[in-house]
Short mmCIF file of C-alpha atoms and ligand atoms in Angstrom, two decimals:
data_model
loop_
_atom_site.label_atom_id
_atom_site.label_comp_id
_atom_site.label_asym_id
_atom_site.label_seq_id
_atom_site.Cartn_x
_atom_site.Cartn_y
_atom_site.Cartn_z
CA MET P 1 145.04 52.96 -113.28
CA ALA P 2 147.95 50.62 -112.68
CA ALA P 3 147.48 47.13 -114.04
CA LYS P 4 146.98 44.41 -111.43
CA ALA P 5 150.22 42.56 -110.72
CA PRO P 6 150.15 38.90 -111.78
CA THR P 7 149.51 36.76 -108.71
CA VAL P 8 150.88 33.31 -107.91
CA GLY P 9 149.81 30.84 -105.24
CA ILE P 10 152.29 28.35 -103.77
CA VAL P 11 151.45 24.97 -102.29
CA SER P 12 154.52 23.64 -100.47
CA LEU P 13 154.66 19.98 -99.49
CA GLY P 14 157.39 17.80 -98.05
CA CYS P 15 160.42 18.26 -95.84
CA PRO P 16 162.25 21.41 -94.71
CA LYS P 17 164.56 21.07 -97.72
CA ALA P 18 161.56 21.42 -100.03
CA LEU P 19 160.39 24.37 -97.94
CA VAL P 20 163.69 26.13 -98.61
CA ASP P 21 163.17 25.52 -102.35
CA SER P 22 159.70 27.10 -102.07
CA GLU P 23 161.22 30.11 -100.29
CA ARG P 24 163.71 30.58 -103.12
CA ILE P 25 160.94 30.43 -105.71
CA ILE P 26 158.89 32.95 -103.72
CA THR P 27 161.86 35.29 -103.38
CA ARG P 28 162.39 35.18 -107.15
CA LEU P 29 158.68 35.75 -107.86
CA ARG P 30 158.50 38.76 -105.56
CA SER P 31 161.72 40.24 -106.86
CA GLU P 32 160.22 40.10 -110.37
CA GLY P 33 157.06 41.92 -109.28
CA TYR P 34 154.67 38.99 -108.91
CA GLN P 35 152.20 39.11 -106.02
CA LEU P 36 151.52 36.11 -103.82
CA SER P 37 148.13 34.77 -102.88
CA GLY P 38 147.22 32.56 -99.96
CA SER P 39 144.08 31.30 -101.71
CA TYR P 40 143.33 29.50 -104.95
CA GLU P 41 140.74 32.12 -105.97
CA GLY P 42 143.14 35.00 -105.51
CA ALA P 43 145.85 33.44 -107.69
CA ASP P 44 146.22 33.60 -111.47
CA LEU P 45 148.34 30.47 -111.36
CA VAL P 46 149.46 27.97 -108.72
CA VAL P 47 152.91 26.37 -108.26
CA VAL P 48 152.77 23.05 -106.40
CA ASN P 49 156.11 22.04 -104.85
CA THR P 50 155.81 18.29 -104.40
CA CYS P 51 157.40 15.53 -102.34
CA GLY P 52 158.13 12.13 -103.89
CA PHE P 53 160.07 10.36 -101.15
CA LEU P 54 157.54 7.69 -100.17
CA ASP P 55 154.55 6.34 -102.03
CA SER P 56 152.28 7.95 -99.42
CA ALA P 57 153.98 11.33 -100.08
CA LYS P 58 153.55 10.82 -103.83
CA ALA P 59 149.85 10.17 -103.33
CA GLU P 60 149.56 13.30 -101.20
CA SER P 61 151.37 15.34 -103.87
CA LEU P 62 149.13 14.00 -106.64
CA ASP P 63 146.06 14.88 -104.53
CA ALA P 64 147.39 18.41 -103.97
CA ILE P 65 147.95 18.85 -107.73
CA GLY P 66 144.39 17.62 -108.36
CA GLU P 67 142.98 20.04 -105.81
CA ALA P 68 144.91 22.98 -107.31
CA ILE P 69 143.66 22.09 -110.81
CA ALA P 70 140.06 21.81 -109.58
CA GLU P 71 140.20 25.06 -107.59
CA ASN P 72 142.36 27.20 -109.85
CA GLY P 73 142.97 25.45 -113.17
CA LYS P 74 146.47 26.78 -113.99
CA VAL P 75 149.08 24.62 -112.28
CA ILE P 76 152.86 24.26 -112.56
CA VAL P 77 154.41 21.32 -110.72
CA THR P 78 157.93 21.31 -109.29
CA GLY P 79 159.88 19.44 -106.58
CA CYS P 80 160.85 15.82 -106.04
CA LEU P 81 157.82 14.25 -107.72
CA GLY P 82 158.65 16.35 -110.80
CA LYS P 83 161.14 13.59 -111.66
CA GLU P 84 158.13 11.46 -112.53
CA GLU P 85 156.64 13.66 -115.18
CA SER P 86 154.79 10.85 -116.96
CA LEU P 87 153.03 9.80 -113.72
CA ILE P 88 151.94 13.40 -113.12
CA ARG P 89 150.76 13.92 -116.68
CA GLU P 90 148.91 10.61 -116.77
CA THR P 91 147.11 11.44 -113.52
CA HIS P 92 146.58 15.13 -114.25
CA PRO P 93 146.76 15.84 -118.00
CA LYS P 94 145.79 19.50 -117.41
CA VAL P 95 149.06 20.36 -115.63
CA LEU P 96 150.79 23.16 -117.54
CA GLU P 97 154.44 22.31 -116.86
CA VAL P 98 156.49 19.92 -114.75
CA THR P 99 159.97 20.67 -113.39
CA GLY P 100 162.16 18.75 -110.96
CA PRO P 101 163.69 19.53 -107.54
CA HIS P 102 165.69 22.74 -107.09
CA GLN P 103 165.14 23.81 -110.71
CA TYR P 104 164.42 27.43 -109.87
CA GLU P 105 165.22 28.70 -113.38
CA ALA P 106 162.89 26.16 -114.99
CA VAL P 107 160.05 27.07 -112.60
CA MET P 108 160.51 30.76 -113.31
CA GLY P 109 160.62 30.02 -117.06
CA ALA P 110 157.33 28.15 -116.77
CA VAL P 111 155.76 30.99 -114.77
CA HIS P 112 156.93 33.55 -117.38
CA THR P 113 155.38 31.46 -120.17
CA HIS P 114 151.98 31.02 -118.54
CA LEU P 115 151.73 34.22 -116.55
CA PRO P 116 153.94 36.92 -118.05
CA ARG P 117 155.04 39.63 -115.65
CA LEU P 118 153.93 43.18 -116.28
CA HIS P 119 155.89 45.01 -118.93
CA ASP P 120 157.21 47.53 -116.41
CA PRO P 121 156.66 45.99 -113.02
CA LYS P 122 156.85 48.06 -109.90
CA VAL P 123 159.32 45.68 -108.38
CA ASP P 124 158.80 45.27 -104.65
CA LEU P 125 161.90 45.47 -102.58
CA VAL P 126 162.94 42.04 -101.45
CA PRO P 127 164.95 41.85 -98.25
CA GLU P 128 168.51 40.63 -98.72
CA SER P 129 167.70 37.57 -96.65
CA GLY P 130 165.08 36.52 -99.21
CA LEU P 131 161.48 35.72 -98.40
CA ARG P 132 160.67 32.94 -96.04
CA LEU P 133 157.75 30.67 -95.27
CA THR P 134 158.82 30.12 -91.68
CA PRO P 135 157.99 32.63 -88.93
CA ARG P 136 160.35 35.59 -88.64
CA HIS P 137 162.32 34.19 -85.72
CA TYR P 138 163.56 30.91 -87.16
CA ALA P 139 164.85 29.89 -90.57
CA TYR P 140 166.14 26.82 -92.33
CA LEU P 141 169.68 27.12 -93.65
CA LYS P 142 170.37 24.66 -96.45
CA ILE P 143 174.08 23.92 -96.73
CA SER P 144 174.09 21.41 -99.58
CA GLU P 145 171.92 19.64 -102.13
CA GLY P 146 171.84 15.93 -102.97
CA CYS P 147 173.54 12.97 -101.34
CA ASN P 148 176.48 10.64 -102.06
CA ASN P 149 175.02 7.74 -100.07
CA ARG P 150 172.90 5.00 -101.54
CA CYS P 151 170.66 3.76 -98.74
CA SER P 152 168.72 0.89 -100.20
CA PHE P 153 165.27 2.17 -99.16
CA CYS P 154 165.81 5.69 -100.49
CA ILE P 155 165.34 7.26 -103.91
CA ILE P 156 166.51 10.75 -102.97
CA PRO P 157 169.91 10.50 -104.72
CA SER P 158 168.12 9.51 -107.92
CA ILE P 159 165.84 12.53 -107.51
CA ARG P 160 168.25 15.14 -106.19
CA GLY P 161 171.59 13.82 -107.46
CA ASP P 162 174.96 13.59 -105.70
CA LEU P 163 176.12 15.90 -102.92
CA VAL P 164 176.77 19.50 -104.00
CA SER P 165 177.85 21.69 -101.08
CA ARG P 166 177.55 25.45 -101.00
CA PRO P 167 180.78 27.36 -100.38
CA ALA P 168 181.24 28.18 -96.69
CA ASN P 169 181.15 31.93 -97.29
CA ALA P 170 177.83 31.68 -99.18
CA VAL P 171 176.26 29.78 -96.27
CA LEU P 172 177.70 32.24 -93.72
CA LYS P 173 176.54 35.25 -95.72
CA GLU P 174 173.01 33.88 -95.82
CA ALA P 175 173.16 33.14 -92.08
CA GLU P 176 174.37 36.67 -91.38
CA GLN P 177 171.54 38.18 -93.43
CA LEU P 178 168.99 36.03 -91.67
CA VAL P 179 170.29 37.06 -88.26
CA LYS P 180 170.27 40.73 -89.32
CA SER P 181 166.65 40.35 -90.39
CA GLY P 182 165.65 39.14 -86.92
CA VAL P 183 166.15 35.38 -87.01
CA LYS P 184 166.93 33.95 -83.57
CA GLU P 185 167.26 30.29 -84.51
CA LEU P 186 169.04 28.77 -87.52
CA LEU P 187 168.10 25.22 -88.49
CA VAL P 188 170.91 23.68 -90.50
CA ILE P 189 169.59 21.19 -93.06
CA SER P 190 170.77 19.06 -95.98
CA GLN P 191 170.50 15.34 -96.80
CA ASP P 192 173.76 14.55 -95.00
CA THR P 193 174.92 17.50 -92.92
CA SER P 194 178.11 15.99 -91.53
CA ALA P 195 179.32 15.16 -95.07
CA TYR P 196 179.30 18.88 -95.85
CA GLY P 197 182.13 19.90 -98.18
CA VAL P 198 183.34 16.38 -99.12
CA ASP P 199 182.42 17.03 -102.76
CA MET P 200 184.48 20.24 -102.90
CA LYS P 201 187.39 18.75 -100.97
CA TYR P 202 186.62 21.10 -98.08
CA ALA P 203 187.56 24.11 -100.21
CA GLU P 204 188.40 27.27 -98.30
CA SER P 205 186.61 30.52 -99.03
CA LYS P 206 187.11 34.03 -97.78
CA TRP P 207 184.81 35.13 -94.97
CA LYS P 208 185.44 38.48 -93.23
CA ASP P 209 189.15 38.60 -92.40
CA ARG P 210 189.72 34.87 -92.57
CA SER P 211 189.52 31.74 -94.67
CA VAL P 212 186.91 29.14 -93.75
CA ARG P 213 186.98 25.51 -94.89
CA ALA P 214 183.77 23.97 -96.19
CA LYS P 215 183.88 21.43 -93.37
CA PHE P 216 181.25 20.42 -90.85
CA PHE P 217 183.18 21.46 -87.73
CA ASP P 218 184.52 24.71 -89.25
CA LEU P 219 181.07 25.74 -90.42
CA CYS P 220 179.49 24.95 -87.04
CA LYS P 221 182.21 26.96 -85.29
CA GLU P 222 181.53 30.00 -87.50
CA LEU P 223 177.76 29.68 -87.14
CA GLY P 224 178.29 29.62 -83.39
CA GLU P 225 179.71 33.14 -83.64
CA PHE P 226 176.38 34.68 -84.65
CA GLY P 227 175.07 34.40 -81.10
CA VAL P 228 171.73 32.84 -82.08
CA TRP P 229 170.45 29.31 -81.58
CA THR P 230 171.94 26.97 -84.18
CA ARG P 231 170.36 23.54 -84.48
CA LEU P 232 171.82 20.67 -86.51
CA HIS P 233 169.61 18.31 -88.49
CA TYR P 234 170.39 15.15 -90.49
CA VAL P 235 173.79 14.49 -88.95
CA TYR P 236 175.30 11.04 -89.60
CA PRO P 237 177.66 9.85 -86.89
CA TYR P 238 180.95 10.08 -88.82
CA PRO P 239 183.93 10.21 -86.43
CA HIS P 240 184.39 13.99 -86.81
CA VAL P 241 180.94 14.58 -85.29
CA ASP P 242 182.63 14.05 -81.90
CA GLU P 243 184.44 17.41 -82.29
CA VAL P 244 181.17 19.32 -82.60
CA ILE P 245 179.98 18.10 -79.19
CA GLY P 246 182.64 20.38 -77.67
CA LEU P 247 181.02 23.39 -79.38
CA MET P 248 177.70 22.33 -77.85
CA ALA P 249 179.25 22.07 -74.39
CA GLU P 250 180.66 25.59 -74.84
CA GLY P 251 177.17 26.88 -75.68
CA LYS P 252 178.18 27.88 -79.23
CA ILE P 253 175.59 25.70 -80.91
CA LEU P 254 172.52 24.01 -79.44
CA PRO P 255 173.11 20.73 -77.59
CA TYR P 256 170.84 18.95 -80.06
CA LEU P 257 171.66 16.33 -82.66
CA ASP P 258 169.18 15.02 -85.17
CA ILE P 259 170.72 11.71 -86.25
CA PRO P 260 168.54 9.48 -88.40
CA PHE P 261 169.86 6.11 -87.14
CA GLN P 262 167.02 4.19 -88.88
CA HIS P 263 167.93 0.96 -87.07
CA ALA P 264 170.30 -0.59 -84.53
CA SER P 265 170.71 -4.13 -85.82
CA PRO P 266 174.12 -4.33 -87.58
CA ARG P 267 172.71 -6.86 -90.06
CA LEU P 268 169.87 -4.59 -91.07
CA LEU P 269 172.02 -1.46 -91.18
CA LYS P 270 174.22 -3.30 -93.67
CA ALA P 271 171.21 -4.30 -95.77
CA MET P 272 170.03 -0.68 -95.62
CA LYS P 273 173.52 0.43 -96.81
CA ARG P 274 173.53 3.15 -94.20
CA PRO P 275 176.36 5.71 -94.16
CA ALA P 276 178.76 6.05 -91.21
CA ASN P 277 179.75 3.18 -88.99
CA GLN P 278 177.20 2.72 -86.21
CA ASP P 279 179.35 0.23 -84.28
CA LYS P 280 179.84 1.07 -80.64
CA MET P 281 177.16 3.75 -80.86
CA LEU P 282 176.16 3.29 -77.23
CA GLU P 283 179.72 4.03 -76.08
CA ARG P 284 179.97 7.03 -78.35
CA ILE P 285 176.68 8.48 -77.15
CA ALA P 286 177.81 7.96 -73.55
CA SER P 287 181.05 9.82 -74.29
CA TRP P 288 179.12 12.67 -75.97
CA ARG P 289 176.92 12.96 -72.88
CA LYS P 290 179.99 13.08 -70.69
CA VAL P 291 181.23 16.12 -72.62
CA CYS P 292 177.78 17.68 -72.97
CA PRO P 293 175.33 16.37 -70.34
CA ASP P 294 172.40 18.36 -71.76
CA LEU P 295 172.68 16.80 -75.21
CA THR P 296 169.31 15.92 -76.78
CA ILE P 297 169.32 13.23 -79.45
CA ARG P 298 166.49 13.06 -81.92
CA SER P 299 166.32 10.20 -84.35
CA SER P 300 164.08 8.39 -86.78
CA PHE P 301 163.76 4.65 -87.26
CA ILE P 302 162.21 2.29 -89.79
CA VAL P 303 160.35 -0.79 -88.63
CA GLY P 304 159.62 -3.75 -90.91
CA PHE P 305 162.58 -3.37 -93.26
CA PRO P 306 162.92 -6.54 -95.41
CA GLY P 307 164.59 -9.29 -93.40
CA GLU P 308 163.86 -7.70 -90.01
CA THR P 309 163.41 -10.50 -87.50
CA GLU P 310 161.89 -10.31 -84.05
CA ASP P 311 165.47 -10.33 -82.69
CA ASP P 312 166.45 -7.37 -84.88
CA PHE P 313 163.40 -5.49 -83.70
CA GLU P 314 164.21 -6.23 -80.04
CA THR P 315 167.74 -4.92 -80.69
CA LEU P 316 166.18 -1.70 -81.92
CA LEU P 317 163.93 -1.34 -78.88
CA ASP P 318 166.88 -2.04 -76.56
CA PHE P 319 168.90 0.60 -78.38
CA ILE P 320 166.40 3.43 -78.00
CA GLU P 321 166.10 2.61 -74.30
CA GLU P 322 169.80 2.15 -73.56
CA ALA P 323 170.91 5.11 -75.68
CA GLU P 324 168.13 7.16 -74.09
CA ILE P 325 167.10 8.57 -77.44
CA ASP P 326 165.19 11.64 -76.35
CA ARG P 327 162.98 12.03 -79.40
CA ALA P 328 162.34 9.01 -81.60
CA GLY P 329 160.22 9.09 -84.75
CA CYS P 330 159.11 5.82 -86.30
CA PHE P 331 158.23 5.00 -89.91
CA LYS P 332 156.70 1.84 -91.25
CA TYR P 333 158.79 0.43 -94.11
CA GLU P 334 157.30 1.28 -97.49
CA ASN P 335 158.19 -0.48 -100.71
CA VAL P 336 159.03 2.67 -102.62
CA ASP P 337 159.05 2.45 -106.42
CA GLY P 338 162.62 2.48 -107.66
CA ALA P 339 164.23 1.70 -104.27
CA PRO P 340 166.70 -1.23 -104.32
CA SER P 341 165.23 -2.63 -101.07
CA ARG P 342 162.17 -3.74 -103.07
CA ASP P 343 164.30 -6.56 -104.48
CA LEU P 344 165.47 -7.85 -101.11
CA ASP P 345 164.20 -11.19 -99.81
CA ASP P 346 162.04 -11.78 -96.74
CA HIS P 347 159.67 -8.86 -96.83
CA VAL P 348 157.88 -8.47 -93.51
CA ASP P 349 154.09 -8.96 -93.42
CA GLN P 350 152.15 -5.72 -93.09
CA ASP P 351 150.45 -7.03 -89.91
CA ASP P 352 153.86 -7.56 -88.30
CA ILE P 353 155.01 -4.11 -89.43
CA ASP P 354 151.90 -2.54 -87.88
CA GLU P 355 152.36 -4.49 -84.66
CA ARG P 356 156.05 -3.53 -84.35
CA TYR P 357 155.18 0.08 -85.01
CA ASP P 358 152.66 0.02 -82.13
CA ARG P 359 155.21 -1.59 -79.80
CA PHE P 360 157.84 0.97 -80.79
CA MET P 361 155.43 3.81 -80.08
CA GLU P 362 154.57 2.33 -76.67
CA VAL P 363 158.23 2.27 -75.63
CA GLN P 364 158.78 5.71 -77.10
CA THR P 365 155.79 7.13 -75.22
CA GLU P 366 157.07 5.69 -71.93
CA LEU P 367 160.51 7.20 -72.53
CA ALA P 368 158.95 10.57 -73.38
CA HIS P 369 156.85 10.41 -70.22
CA ALA P 370 159.88 9.63 -68.03
CA ARG P 371 161.85 12.40 -69.70
CA GLY P 372 159.02 14.89 -69.14
CA GLN P 373 158.68 13.98 -65.47
CA ALA P 374 162.43 14.42 -64.98
CA MET P 375 162.12 17.96 -66.32
CA ILE P 376 159.64 19.11 -63.66
CA GLY P 377 161.20 21.68 -61.39
CA ARG P 378 164.07 22.47 -63.77
CA THR P 379 164.68 25.96 -65.08
CA ILE P 380 165.28 26.02 -68.83
CA ASP P 381 165.71 28.46 -71.72
CA VAL P 382 162.85 28.62 -74.20
CA ILE P 383 162.06 30.51 -77.39
CA SER P 384 158.53 31.76 -78.02
CA ASP P 385 156.66 30.71 -81.16
CA GLY P 386 153.74 32.96 -80.23
CA TRP P 387 150.35 32.82 -78.54
CA ASP P 388 148.33 29.64 -78.94
CA GLU P 389 144.54 30.07 -78.73
CA ASP P 390 143.91 26.38 -78.06
CA THR P 391 146.09 26.09 -74.97
CA GLU P 392 145.67 29.75 -73.99
CA ALA P 393 149.39 29.93 -73.39
CA TYR P 394 152.51 30.99 -75.24
CA ALA P 395 153.76 28.07 -77.35
CA CYS P 396 157.48 27.94 -76.68
CA ARG P 397 160.25 25.47 -77.38
CA SER P 398 163.23 24.46 -75.28
CA LYS P 399 166.68 23.84 -76.73
CA ALA P 400 165.62 20.19 -76.96
CA ASP P 401 162.70 20.97 -79.29
CA ALA P 402 162.99 21.67 -83.01
CA PRO P 403 160.00 23.39 -84.62
CA GLU P 404 157.30 21.16 -86.13
CA ILE P 405 158.84 17.85 -85.08
CA ASP P 406 159.47 17.99 -81.32
CA GLY P 407 157.64 19.08 -78.21
CA VAL P 408 156.21 22.34 -76.91
CA VAL P 409 156.55 24.20 -73.63
CA ASN P 410 153.28 26.00 -72.87
CA VAL P 411 154.09 29.11 -70.90
CA THR P 412 151.59 31.20 -69.00
CA SER P 413 152.52 34.80 -68.40
CA GLU P 414 150.80 37.97 -67.18
CA THR P 415 152.96 40.07 -69.48
CA GLU P 416 153.03 39.84 -73.24
CA ILE P 417 155.81 37.72 -74.75
CA ALA P 418 157.08 38.64 -78.21
CA GLU P 419 157.50 35.97 -80.87
CA GLY P 420 161.15 34.92 -80.98
CA ALA P 421 161.85 36.10 -77.42
CA ILE P 422 164.26 33.82 -75.55
CA PHE P 423 163.83 33.63 -71.78
CA ARG P 424 163.95 31.27 -68.82
CA VAL P 425 161.02 29.35 -67.36
CA ARG P 426 160.52 26.88 -64.56
CA VAL P 427 158.91 23.63 -65.68
CA THR P 428 155.80 23.03 -63.59
CA ALA P 429 154.18 20.00 -65.28
CA ALA P 430 154.69 17.49 -68.07
CA GLU P 431 152.42 15.45 -70.30
CA GLY P 432 153.70 13.46 -73.29
CA HIS P 433 155.92 15.74 -75.33
CA GLU P 434 154.38 18.86 -73.80
CA LEU P 435 155.71 20.72 -70.80
CA LYS P 436 154.14 23.53 -68.86
CA GLY P 437 156.28 26.40 -67.71
CA ALA P 438 156.02 29.55 -65.65
CA LEU P 439 158.13 32.65 -65.99
S1 LIG Y 501 171.67 9.45 -96.51
FE1 LIG Y 501 170.54 7.70 -97.28
S2 LIG Y 501 168.41 8.13 -96.63
FE2 LIG Y 501 169.52 10.07 -96.51
S3 LIG Y 501 169.17 11.03 -98.53
FE3 LIG Y 501 171.13 9.93 -98.63
S4 LIG Y 501 170.58 7.94 -99.53
FE4 LIG Y 501 168.67 8.87 -98.75
#
């Protein structure tokens, strides 16, 4: 009788970038003959991919490690929190090994040590596109690691290092394989997408019959050729972002920009040491909308950053209203260990932070409501994420909705709709971030 293949469980926490790391680990495990288990009991060992961005994320990661130890016993930790090995070992002395973010070799080494693969594994065929944790019809495409910026509230550069871009042809090859395997929507991610290629001086690489520069616009243009939805995340408003709006207007890439503005007060942006000049942002957004009227802007903001006055906060509220930010996420400032902003003067009282957060959310909810109402009666393209038992409708997304973070269009249909199908619906109702649509 064949020996049972060693089986690994994966717990993946954190952002889409961490999810891509988990997918790479899974692809390696499967290509080496390991089986995967969706439960603690079914696994011989568990890999926990952690997030260490905010103190709340650290606490969640430490809890997940604790749960995996209690339920399974054999645990390897990787990911951003892996940088803080002593904290992990102090909290959970039973952890077998700790490795840091995107250290695939080290994770595999740890797995080999604690759960050797079979001597002669019947290696399962792994698709060229690798194995993914996202549904079959959308996939995250990571174009670089690390970040050259030094925002004062952020410890990511100290965890993930400086920007290291992937050559353009490597990114395009992965995109091509994903599309061949059935992906209908590519979600471009990194820490700083519009800085792509700066570290490699925009080096050219051979792709098909041409040379492609590792440059934001050039990459977007090539991705636009695959004929699937391409959505851009974590784009800072450097001047060359303007060029990409033209590709959106032409329908080459989705008219969607995820720009983490974080604030609108020039004084605070300076204290935050934010990249890209955000002066005259209202004018720039207006000019983008002139070129591409359907442009959706998603952003995230921090309230209660040290030194934030009531005036600064009002500036922020005015900005989201005047710029008509379509999707606005809000985070309460956290005094993250190791972040330079800890040492700034004039920290804002927690009560004021909580109150500003509530006011932000009120304005944001009103804007979302107005936006939803304006959509009623319009005919829009949507992609299906599959049947949803709770709403008894097909959960779909419009071009304005990224998976997990934005809204949903609930579509009723007499005929079955396949996951990943793209089709047109008429919007019949709106509530919050949810729309209702009919075929
Ligand atoms: S751009 Fe700023 S917030 Fe984003 S990863 Fe880099 S340092 Fe952190």
